[in-house]
């Protein structure tokens, strides 16, 4: 059995690989093109394991993926590789189309050709899990019920539209070619190794260096936060026990406004790393809103809870305390990132 993980040097991918290496003895191949979001330091500990191999390459490179499938006899594919930041998709959507749509298409096409030539027994072992997002469902009003798997797709940002498009391709490969695929749609993740362009690590990073904590618009937008290890466990359940052709929504049951999230980070930091100039909350600054900003996301996780017996283990408070402690203890990892091109991005965005 060989598991191909794409995008394993990114935030969720590297957390998943750390989880996987502790749980399986199968061969694991990590394919990542190491964009600005991919970080070799996040996966360096994995090199100690004989059953793990890193390959630098893109899911857009058809020849490379074909040879990886043949050489490593891939049995499971877990596709994390993507451009993932909404604000970047607004400033420059092209890479989102290339990787999220064309890259996923390539991976599906290579999988289909490879899978079609397998023996019946090996065919039945093969699975392709596409890791997607709740943003494909669009925005909820305050009084609407959380997203179910049956909600219509209504993506609002170039990022969400590119993920929606990739989800449709995955679905089509099942219906047309019977390729054994599954899609998961997850809510906002947080935890160790998240690149500090996303809200939670950005706020922690800025607070620690006494910089303004930017809140878009009125700060009343709602996200459903899930600790990343809970997401990894859900993915592991889905790849092992999930039904072919199905989609699974994964959420934290933790709806919070952005302002609440930022205030929680400030109050945990006030306890863990007291600042002599007063609470970190004094750094909160309202800035220009994100264009087309979705107001609310929330996930109904009943299906995965009932059928695969999964539910999140962390509360928002326990997950957030773990996360902040991780960033406090891994200042070198953070310093390494927050130089060079990261500074250029922050200058452009804020
Ligand atoms: P990330 O941006 O931290 O990591 C993406 C990884 O993919 C990076 O290592 C990058 O180098 C790699 N990559 C990018 N383009 C590539 C290509 N063409 N070929 C190979 N590798 C490439 O993203 P993340 O937050 O870890 O998200 C992982 C996946 O989960 C994405 O598909 C995202 O849409 C989805 N997702 C994320 C969240 C979240 O809250 N972060 C929630 C739900 C779903
Ligand atoms: O819902 C799942 C999605 O969650 C994933 O598919 C995406 O890959 C991931 O990036 C995330 O998207 P969001 O846009 O929700 O996450 P982000 O951390 O960028 O922003 C969270 C909320 O915080 C959002 O309402 C925008 C707001 N925000 C963000 C930043 C970076 C601010 O108010 N200030 C900021 O500086």
GROMACS .gro file of C-alpha atoms and ligand atoms in nm:
model
  430
    1UNK     CA    1   0.000   0.000   0.000
    2UNK     CA    2   0.141   0.343  -0.093
    3UNK     CA    3  -0.034   0.663   0.004
    4UNK     CA    4   0.028   0.971  -0.210
    5UNK     CA    5  -0.026   1.293  -0.016
    6UNK     CA    6  -0.013   1.611  -0.225
    7UNK     CA    7   0.053   1.949  -0.063
    8UNK     CA    8   0.205   1.781   0.244
    9UNK     CA    9   0.442   2.070   0.315
   10UNK     CA   10   0.150   2.305   0.378
   11UNK     CA   11  -0.045   2.362   0.698
   12UNK     CA   12  -0.303   2.080   0.700
   13UNK     CA   13  -0.093   1.846   0.487
   14UNK     CA   14   0.205   1.851   0.725
   15UNK     CA   15  -0.018   1.801   1.029
   16UNK     CA   16  -0.180   1.509   0.847
   17UNK     CA   17   0.159   1.354   0.765
   18UNK     CA   18   0.271   1.378   1.129
   19UNK     CA   19  -0.054   1.207   1.227
   20UNK     CA   20  -0.027   0.944   0.952
   21UNK     CA   21   0.331   0.842   1.024
   22UNK     CA   22   0.226   0.756   1.381
   23UNK     CA   23  -0.066   0.547   1.261
   24UNK     CA   24   0.042   0.347   0.955
   25UNK     CA   25   0.338   0.145   0.833
   26UNK     CA   26   0.242   0.190   0.466
   27UNK     CA   27   0.471   0.376   0.230
   28UNK     CA   28   0.394   0.749   0.215
   29UNK     CA   29   0.492   0.976  -0.073
   30UNK     CA   30   0.458   1.351  -0.021
   31UNK     CA   31   0.440   1.552  -0.345
   32UNK     CA   32   0.464   1.928  -0.295
   33UNK     CA   33   0.587   2.203  -0.526
   34UNK     CA   34   0.697   2.415  -0.226
   35UNK     CA   35   0.520   2.739  -0.311
   36UNK     CA   36   0.546   3.025  -0.058
   37UNK     CA   37   0.298   2.824   0.157
   38UNK     CA   38   0.498   2.501   0.155
   39UNK     CA   39   0.766   2.478   0.422
   40UNK     CA   40   1.033   2.212   0.426
   41UNK     CA   41   1.095   2.284   0.798
   42UNK     CA   42   0.743   2.170   0.882
   43UNK     CA   43   0.819   1.822   0.750
   44UNK     CA   44   1.187   1.775   0.829
   45UNK     CA   45   1.122   1.534   1.120
   46UNK     CA   46   0.949   1.295   0.878
   47UNK     CA   47   1.277   1.225   0.698
   48UNK     CA   48   1.376   0.992   0.984
   49UNK     CA   49   1.110   0.743   0.875
   50UNK     CA   50   1.204   0.482   0.617
   51UNK     CA   51   0.849   0.453   0.484
   52UNK     CA   52   0.837   0.828   0.398
   53UNK     CA   53   0.957   1.001   0.084
   54UNK     CA   54   0.935   1.367  -0.020
   55UNK     CA   55   0.921   1.460  -0.387
   56UNK     CA   56   0.933   1.822  -0.501
   57UNK     CA   57   0.693   1.863  -0.790
   58UNK     CA   58   0.362   2.006  -0.903
   59UNK     CA   59   0.025   1.842  -0.947
   60UNK     CA   60   0.017   2.036  -1.276
   61UNK     CA   61   0.310   1.827  -1.407
   62UNK     CA   62   0.137   1.535  -1.576
   63UNK     CA   63   0.453   1.350  -1.672
   64UNK     CA   64   0.594   1.366  -1.323
   65UNK     CA   65   0.273   1.248  -1.159
   66UNK     CA   66   0.242   0.963  -1.408
   67UNK     CA   67   0.592   0.840  -1.325
   68UNK     CA   68   0.525   0.873  -0.949
   69UNK     CA   69   0.212   0.656  -0.982
   70UNK     CA   70   0.399   0.392  -1.180
   71UNK     CA   71   0.717   0.386  -0.973
   72UNK     CA   72   0.545   0.389  -0.633
   73UNK     CA   73   0.235   0.185  -0.721
   74UNK     CA   74   0.000   0.433  -0.559
   75UNK     CA   75  -0.308   0.288  -0.387
   76UNK     CA   76  -0.448   0.596  -0.209
   77UNK     CA   77  -0.437   0.963  -0.311
   78UNK     CA   78  -0.511   1.244  -0.065
   79UNK     CA   79  -0.514   1.576  -0.245
   80UNK     CA   80  -0.436   1.874  -0.021
   81UNK     CA   81  -0.233   2.066  -0.281
   82UNK     CA   82  -0.393   2.401  -0.354
   83UNK     CA   83  -0.362   2.775  -0.343
   84UNK     CA   84  -0.558   2.838  -0.025
   85UNK     CA   85  -0.569   3.206   0.074
   86UNK     CA   86  -0.883   3.401  -0.020
   87UNK     CA   87  -0.713   3.744  -0.012
   88UNK     CA   88  -0.440   3.627  -0.250
   89UNK     CA   89  -0.708   3.491  -0.485
   90UNK     CA   90  -0.865   3.838  -0.492
   91UNK     CA   91  -0.535   4.009  -0.578
   92UNK     CA   92  -0.426   3.743  -0.830
   93UNK     CA   93  -0.660   3.457  -0.922
   94UNK     CA   94  -0.450   3.295  -1.195
   95UNK     CA   95  -0.247   3.056  -0.980
   96UNK     CA   96  -0.574   2.942  -0.820
   97UNK     CA   97  -0.706   2.841  -1.160
   98UNK     CA   98  -0.378   2.668  -1.250
   99UNK     CA   99  -0.333   2.464  -0.934
  100UNK     CA  100  -0.682   2.418  -0.796
  101UNK     CA  101  -0.859   2.345  -1.123
  102UNK     CA  102  -0.598   2.232  -1.377
  103UNK     CA  103  -0.383   2.061  -1.114
  104UNK     CA  104  -0.676   1.862  -0.974
  105UNK     CA  105  -0.782   1.775  -1.329
  106UNK     CA  106  -0.430   1.641  -1.400
  107UNK     CA  107  -0.428   1.435  -1.085
  108UNK     CA  108  -0.769   1.289  -1.170
  109UNK     CA  109  -0.670   1.212  -1.526
  110UNK     CA  110  -0.345   1.041  -1.426
  111UNK     CA  111  -0.533   0.849  -1.155
  112UNK     CA  112  -0.798   0.738  -1.403
  113UNK     CA  113  -0.548   0.607  -1.658
  114UNK     CA  114  -0.340   0.434  -1.391
  115UNK     CA  115  -0.644   0.287  -1.213
  116UNK     CA  116  -0.801   0.159  -1.537
  117UNK     CA  117  -0.494  -0.061  -1.596
  118UNK     CA  118  -0.490  -0.218  -1.248
  119UNK     CA  119  -0.602  -0.573  -1.175
  120UNK     CA  120  -0.956  -0.604  -1.033
  121UNK     CA  121  -0.814  -0.667  -0.686
  122UNK     CA  122  -0.586  -0.360  -0.696
  123UNK     CA  123  -0.865  -0.153  -0.846
  124UNK     CA  124  -1.080  -0.224  -0.543
  125UNK     CA  125  -0.802  -0.098  -0.309
  126UNK     CA  126  -0.766   0.235  -0.488
  127UNK     CA  127  -0.919   0.556  -0.344
  128UNK     CA  128  -0.886   0.926  -0.428
  129UNK     CA  129  -0.976   1.169  -0.149
  130UNK     CA  130  -1.013   1.532  -0.252
  131UNK     CA  131  -0.979   1.775   0.040
  132UNK     CA  132  -1.210   2.071  -0.011
  133UNK     CA  133  -1.371   2.354   0.176
  134UNK     CA  134  -1.704   2.479   0.311
  135UNK     CA  135  -1.652   2.803   0.111
  136UNK     CA  136  -1.797   2.630  -0.196
  137UNK     CA  137  -2.144   2.664  -0.039
  138UNK     CA  138  -2.126   3.045  -0.024
  139UNK     CA  139  -2.244   3.260   0.265
  140UNK     CA  140  -2.515   3.190   0.525
  141UNK     CA  141  -2.756   3.438   0.680
  142UNK     CA  142  -2.761   3.437   1.061
  143UNK     CA  143  -3.090   3.245   1.075
  144UNK     CA  144  -3.001   2.979   0.814
  145UNK     CA  145  -2.912   2.623   0.918
  146UNK     CA  146  -2.548   2.508   0.877
  147UNK     CA  147  -2.428   2.366   0.544
  148UNK     CA  148  -2.527   2.007   0.468
  149UNK     CA  149  -2.367   1.796   0.192
  150UNK     CA  150  -2.680   1.863  -0.014
  151UNK     CA  151  -2.654   2.245  -0.008
  152UNK     CA  152  -2.615   2.402  -0.354
  153UNK     CA  153  -2.271   2.533  -0.453
  154UNK     CA  154  -2.257   2.915  -0.448
  155UNK     CA  155  -1.888   3.013  -0.433
  156UNK     CA  156  -1.818   3.385  -0.397
  157UNK     CA  157  -1.439   3.433  -0.417
  158UNK     CA  158  -1.200   3.322  -0.691
  159UNK     CA  159  -1.054   3.077  -0.436
  160UNK     CA  160  -1.395   2.929  -0.354
  161UNK     CA  161  -1.490   2.915  -0.723
  162UNK     CA  162  -1.168   2.730  -0.808
  163UNK     CA  163  -1.228   2.477  -0.528
  164UNK     CA  164  -1.592   2.436  -0.635
  165UNK     CA  165  -1.476   2.370  -0.989
  166UNK     CA  166  -1.229   2.105  -0.869
  167UNK     CA  167  -1.506   1.940  -0.661
  168UNK     CA  168  -1.724   1.920  -0.972
  169UNK     CA  169  -1.444   1.755  -1.168
  170UNK     CA  170  -1.396   1.499  -0.890
  171UNK     CA  171  -1.768   1.426  -0.892
  172UNK     CA  172  -1.771   1.390  -1.271
  173UNK     CA  173  -1.483   1.140  -1.263
  174UNK     CA  174  -1.689   0.920  -1.033
  175UNK     CA  175  -2.010   0.942  -1.231
  176UNK     CA  176  -1.850   0.911  -1.574
  177UNK     CA  177  -1.554   0.678  -1.518
  178UNK     CA  178  -1.638   0.516  -1.180
  179UNK     CA  179  -1.307   0.642  -1.043
  180UNK     CA  180  -1.329   0.567  -0.667
  181UNK     CA  181  -1.332   0.920  -0.529
  182UNK     CA  182  -1.452   1.087  -0.211
  183UNK     CA  183  -1.469   1.461  -0.135
  184UNK     CA  184  -1.451   1.623   0.207
  185UNK     CA  185  -1.561   1.983   0.271
  186UNK     CA  186  -1.417   2.126   0.589
  187UNK     CA  187  -1.459   2.448   0.783
  188UNK     CA  188  -1.178   2.683   0.897
  189UNK     CA  189  -0.880   2.502   1.049
  190UNK     CA  190  -0.633   2.638   1.302
  191UNK     CA  191  -0.334   2.490   1.483
  192UNK     CA  192   0.043   2.441   1.456
  193UNK     CA  193   0.235   2.518   1.133
  194UNK     CA  194  -0.029   2.751   0.983
  195UNK     CA  195   0.120   3.020   0.760
  196UNK     CA  196   0.075   3.362   0.927
  197UNK     CA  197  -0.128   3.516   0.644
  198UNK     CA  198  -0.445   3.349   0.783
  199UNK     CA  199  -0.638   3.520   1.063
  200UNK     CA  200  -0.531   3.318   1.371
  201UNK     CA  201  -0.154   3.289   1.313
  202UNK     CA  202  -0.145   3.647   1.178
  203UNK     CA  203  -0.302   3.779   1.499
  204UNK     CA  204  -0.067   3.572   1.718
  205UNK     CA  205   0.238   3.685   1.517
  206UNK     CA  206   0.139   4.052   1.517
  207UNK     CA  207   0.049   4.050   1.887
  208UNK     CA  208   0.386   3.900   1.980
  209UNK     CA  209   0.562   4.182   1.796
  210UNK     CA  210   0.323   4.454   1.927
  211UNK     CA  211   0.183   4.527   1.580
  212UNK     CA  212  -0.180   4.621   1.499
  213UNK     CA  213  -0.429   4.331   1.492
  214UNK     CA  214  -0.627   4.392   1.169
  215UNK     CA  215  -0.998   4.317   1.168
  216UNK     CA  216  -1.174   4.343   0.832
  217UNK     CA  217  -1.494   4.550   0.824
  218UNK     CA  218  -1.703   4.523   1.142
  219UNK     CA  219  -1.546   4.194   1.261
  220UNK     CA  220  -1.890   4.029   1.288
  221UNK     CA  221  -1.826   3.769   1.014
  222UNK     CA  222  -1.864   3.415   1.146
  223UNK     CA  223  -1.646   3.111   1.083
  224UNK     CA  224  -1.677   2.756   1.225
  225UNK     CA  225  -1.332   2.679   1.370
  226UNK     CA  226  -1.184   2.328   1.382
  227UNK     CA  227  -0.853   2.227   1.541
  228UNK     CA  228  -0.635   2.082   1.267
  229UNK     CA  229  -0.572   1.742   1.434
  230UNK     CA  230  -0.948   1.686   1.449
  231UNK     CA  231  -0.958   1.747   1.073
  232UNK     CA  232  -0.667   1.499   1.024
  233UNK     CA  233  -0.856   1.233   1.219
  234UNK     CA  234  -1.165   1.291   1.006
  235UNK     CA  235  -0.962   1.253   0.685
  236UNK     CA  236  -0.806   0.933   0.815
  237UNK     CA  237  -1.152   0.793   0.891
  238UNK     CA  238  -1.282   0.895   0.551
  239UNK     CA  239  -0.993   0.742   0.353
  240UNK     CA  240  -1.029   0.417   0.549
  241UNK     CA  241  -1.404   0.386   0.600
  242UNK     CA  242  -1.570   0.649   0.378
  243UNK     CA  243  -1.802   0.540   0.100
  244UNK     CA  244  -1.693   0.583  -0.260
  245UNK     CA  245  -1.873   0.863  -0.445
  246UNK     CA  246  -1.982   1.033  -0.122
  247UNK     CA  247  -1.903   1.378   0.015
  248UNK     CA  248  -1.851   1.446   0.386
  249UNK     CA  249  -1.883   1.781   0.561
  250UNK     CA  250  -1.641   1.833   0.853
  251UNK     CA  251  -1.685   2.114   1.105
  252UNK     CA  252  -1.590   2.219   1.454
  253UNK     CA  253  -1.934   2.315   1.583
  254UNK     CA  254  -1.756   2.631   1.694
  255UNK     CA  255  -1.915   2.935   1.535
  256UNK     CA  256  -1.731   3.252   1.638
  257UNK     CA  257  -1.721   3.606   1.506
  258UNK     CA  258  -1.378   3.725   1.399
  259UNK     CA  259  -1.383   3.978   1.682
  260UNK     CA  260  -1.445   3.699   1.936
  261UNK     CA  261  -1.156   3.498   1.789
  262UNK     CA  262  -0.916   3.791   1.815
  263UNK     CA  263  -1.033   3.875   2.168
  264UNK     CA  264  -0.984   3.510   2.274
  265UNK     CA  265  -0.628   3.510   2.139
  266UNK     CA  266  -0.555   3.835   2.325
  267UNK     CA  267  -0.689   3.704   2.653
  268UNK     CA  268  -0.497   3.372   2.629
  269UNK     CA  269  -0.181   3.567   2.546
  270UNK     CA  270  -0.246   3.802   2.840
  271UNK     CA  271  -0.226   3.491   3.063
  272UNK     CA  272   0.061   3.311   2.889
  273UNK     CA  273   0.288   3.602   2.800
  274UNK     CA  274   0.188   3.908   3.001
  275UNK     CA  275   0.264   4.233   2.829
  276UNK     CA  276   0.373   4.522   3.053
  277UNK     CA  277   0.207   4.781   2.831
  278UNK     CA  278  -0.140   4.631   2.894
  279UNK     CA  279  -0.369   4.378   2.725
  280UNK     CA  280  -0.292   4.274   2.368
  281UNK     CA  281  -0.652   4.374   2.290
  282UNK     CA  282  -0.538   4.738   2.278
  283UNK     CA  283  -0.373   4.651   1.943
  284UNK     CA  284  -0.706   4.564   1.774
  285UNK     CA  285  -0.749   4.781   1.462
  286UNK     CA  286  -1.041   4.787   1.220
  287UNK     CA  287  -0.929   4.793   0.856
  288UNK     CA  288  -1.091   4.796   0.510
  289UNK     CA  289  -1.318   4.498   0.448
  290UNK     CA  290  -1.236   4.209   0.213
  291UNK     CA  291  -1.422   4.253  -0.122
  292UNK     CA  292  -1.721   4.015  -0.142
  293UNK     CA  293  -1.654   3.904   0.217
  294UNK     CA  294  -1.871   3.601   0.307
  295UNK     CA  295  -2.066   3.677   0.624
  296UNK     CA  296  -2.108   3.335   0.780
  297UNK     CA  297  -1.996   2.975   0.736
  298UNK     CA  298  -2.119   2.687   0.952
  299UNK     CA  299  -2.103   2.312   0.899
  300UNK     CA  300  -2.355   2.043   0.981
  301UNK     CA  301  -2.131   1.743   1.063
  302UNK     CA  302  -2.415   1.498   1.133
  303UNK     CA  303  -2.333   1.270   0.838
  304UNK     CA  304  -1.970   1.201   0.934
  305UNK     CA  305  -2.068   1.182   1.301
  306UNK     CA  306  -2.339   0.923   1.239
  307UNK     CA  307  -2.180   0.716   0.962
  308UNK     CA  308  -1.810   0.726   1.057
  309UNK     CA  309  -1.839   0.795   1.429
  310UNK     CA  310  -1.621   1.108   1.408
  311UNK     CA  311  -1.647   1.417   1.618
  312UNK     CA  312  -1.401   1.689   1.717
  313UNK     CA  313  -1.207   1.635   2.039
  314UNK     CA  314  -1.089   1.992   2.100
  315UNK     CA  315  -1.303   2.280   2.220
  316UNK     CA  316  -1.216   2.625   2.089
  317UNK     CA  317  -1.046   2.713   2.419
  318UNK     CA  318  -0.833   2.396   2.441
  319UNK     CA  319  -0.740   2.405   2.071
  320UNK     CA  320  -0.655   2.773   2.085
  321UNK     CA  321  -0.440   2.734   2.396
  322UNK     CA  322  -0.248   2.448   2.227
  323UNK     CA  323  -0.205   2.661   1.917
  324UNK     CA  324  -0.077   2.968   2.098
  325UNK     CA  325   0.162   2.757   2.306
  326UNK     CA  326   0.294   2.600   1.985
  327UNK     CA  327   0.366   2.942   1.832
  328UNK     CA  328   0.534   3.057   2.155
  329UNK     CA  329   0.755   2.748   2.156
  330UNK     CA  330   0.840   2.759   1.785
  331UNK     CA  331   0.959   3.114   1.737
  332UNK     CA  332   1.239   2.997   1.506
  333UNK     CA  333   0.989   2.839   1.264
  334UNK     CA  334   0.794   3.164   1.265
  335UNK     CA  335   1.099   3.392   1.226
  336UNK     CA  336   1.209   3.190   0.928
  337UNK     CA  337   0.882   3.257   0.752
  338UNK     CA  338   0.824   3.616   0.846
  339UNK     CA  339   1.114   3.745   0.640
  340UNK     CA  340   1.146   3.821   0.267
  341UNK     CA  341   0.839   3.758   0.056
  342UNK     CA  342   0.610   3.741   0.360
  343UNK     CA  343   0.691   4.104   0.440
  344UNK     CA  344   0.612   4.202   0.080
  345UNK     CA  345   0.271   4.032   0.108
  346UNK     CA  346   0.185   4.208   0.435
  347UNK     CA  347   0.284   4.544   0.282
  348UNK     CA  348   0.068   4.482  -0.024
  349UNK     CA  349  -0.238   4.357   0.171
  350UNK     CA  350  -0.255   4.596   0.467
  351LIG     P1  351  -0.162   2.568   0.248
  351LIG     O1  352  -0.169   2.686   0.157
  351LIG     O2  353  -0.106   2.586   0.384
  351LIG     O3  354  -0.078   2.451   0.179
  351LIG     C1  355  -0.090   2.418   0.044
  351LIG     C2  356   0.027   2.329   0.007
  351LIG     O4  357   0.011   2.291  -0.131
  351LIG     C3  358   0.164   2.399   0.016
  351LIG     O5  359   0.257   2.313   0.076
  351LIG     C4  360   0.201   2.426  -0.128
  351LIG     O6  361   0.341   2.428  -0.152
  351LIG     C5  362   0.134   2.308  -0.199
  351LIG     N1  363   0.105   2.335  -0.339
  351LIG     C6  364   0.050   2.446  -0.393
  351LIG     N2  365   0.041   2.432  -0.527
  351LIG     C7  366   0.090   2.310  -0.556
  351LIG     C8  367   0.105   2.236  -0.676
  351LIG     N3  368   0.070   2.289  -0.795
  351LIG     N4  369   0.156   2.111  -0.671
  351LIG     C9  370   0.194   2.057  -0.552
  351LIG     N5  371   0.183   2.123  -0.435
  351LIG    C10  372   0.131   2.247  -0.438
  351LIG     O7  373  -0.309   2.510   0.253
  351LIG     P2  374  -0.386   2.439   0.374
  351LIG     O8  375  -0.448   2.542   0.458
  351LIG     O9  376  -0.297   2.336   0.433
  351LIG    O10  377  -0.503   2.368   0.292
  351LIG    C11  378  -0.486   2.237   0.238
  351LIG    C12  379  -0.609   2.198   0.161
  351LIG    O11  380  -0.721   2.200   0.248
  351LIG    C13  381  -0.644   2.294   0.048
  351LIG    O12  382  -0.692   2.218  -0.061
  351LIG    C14  383  -0.754   2.382   0.104
  351LIG    O13  384  -0.840   2.427   0.002
  351LIG    C15  385  -0.823   2.286   0.196
  351LIG     N6  386  -0.890   2.344   0.313
  351LIG    C16  387  -0.823   2.431   0.395
  351LIG    C17  388  -0.887   2.480   0.509
  351LIG    C18  389  -0.817   2.576   0.604
  351LIG    O14  390  -0.882   2.628   0.694
  351LIG     N7  391  -0.688   2.599   0.591
  351LIG    C19  392  -1.018   2.443   0.537
  351LIG    C20  393  -1.084   2.354   0.450
  351LIG    C21  394  -1.018   2.306   0.339
  352LIG     O1  395  -1.368   2.795   0.548
  352LIG     C1  396  -1.256   2.723   0.508
  352LIG     C2  397  -1.153   2.818   0.453
  352LIG     O2  398  -1.100   2.888   0.564
  352LIG     C3  399  -1.042   2.750   0.374
  352LIG     O3  400  -1.097   2.690   0.261
  352LIG     C4  401  -0.936   2.851   0.332
  352LIG     O4  402  -0.828   2.784   0.268
  352LIG     C5  403  -0.885   2.921   0.457
  352LIG     O5  404  -0.792   3.021   0.419
  352LIG     C6  405  -1.000   2.983   0.534
  352LIG     O6  406  -1.058   3.095   0.463
  352LIG     P1  407  -1.103   3.229   0.538
  352LIG     O7  408  -1.103   3.340   0.441
  352LIG     O8  409  -1.224   3.207   0.619
  352LIG     O9  410  -0.979   3.240   0.642
  352LIG     P2  411  -0.887   3.364   0.686
  352LIG    O10  412  -0.801   3.316   0.798
  352LIG    O11  413  -0.820   3.430   0.571
  352LIG    O12  414  -0.993   3.466   0.745
  352LIG     C7  415  -1.081   3.426   0.849
  352LIG     C8  416  -1.175   3.543   0.876
  352LIG    O13  417  -1.099   3.652   0.930
  352LIG     C9  418  -1.240   3.598   0.749
  352LIG    O14  419  -1.372   3.640   0.779
  352LIG    C10  420  -1.154   3.719   0.714
  352LIG    C11  421  -1.108   3.768   0.850
  352LIG     N1  422  -0.975   3.836   0.853
  352LIG    C12  423  -0.870   3.771   0.795
  352LIG    C13  424  -0.745   3.827   0.795
  352LIG    C14  425  -0.629   3.758   0.729
  352LIG    C15  426  -0.961   3.956   0.918
  352LIG    O15  427  -1.057   4.013   0.974
  352LIG     N2  428  -0.835   4.010   0.920
  352LIG    C16  429  -0.728   3.954   0.861
  352LIG    O16  430  -0.616   4.014   0.863
   0.00000   0.00000   0.00000
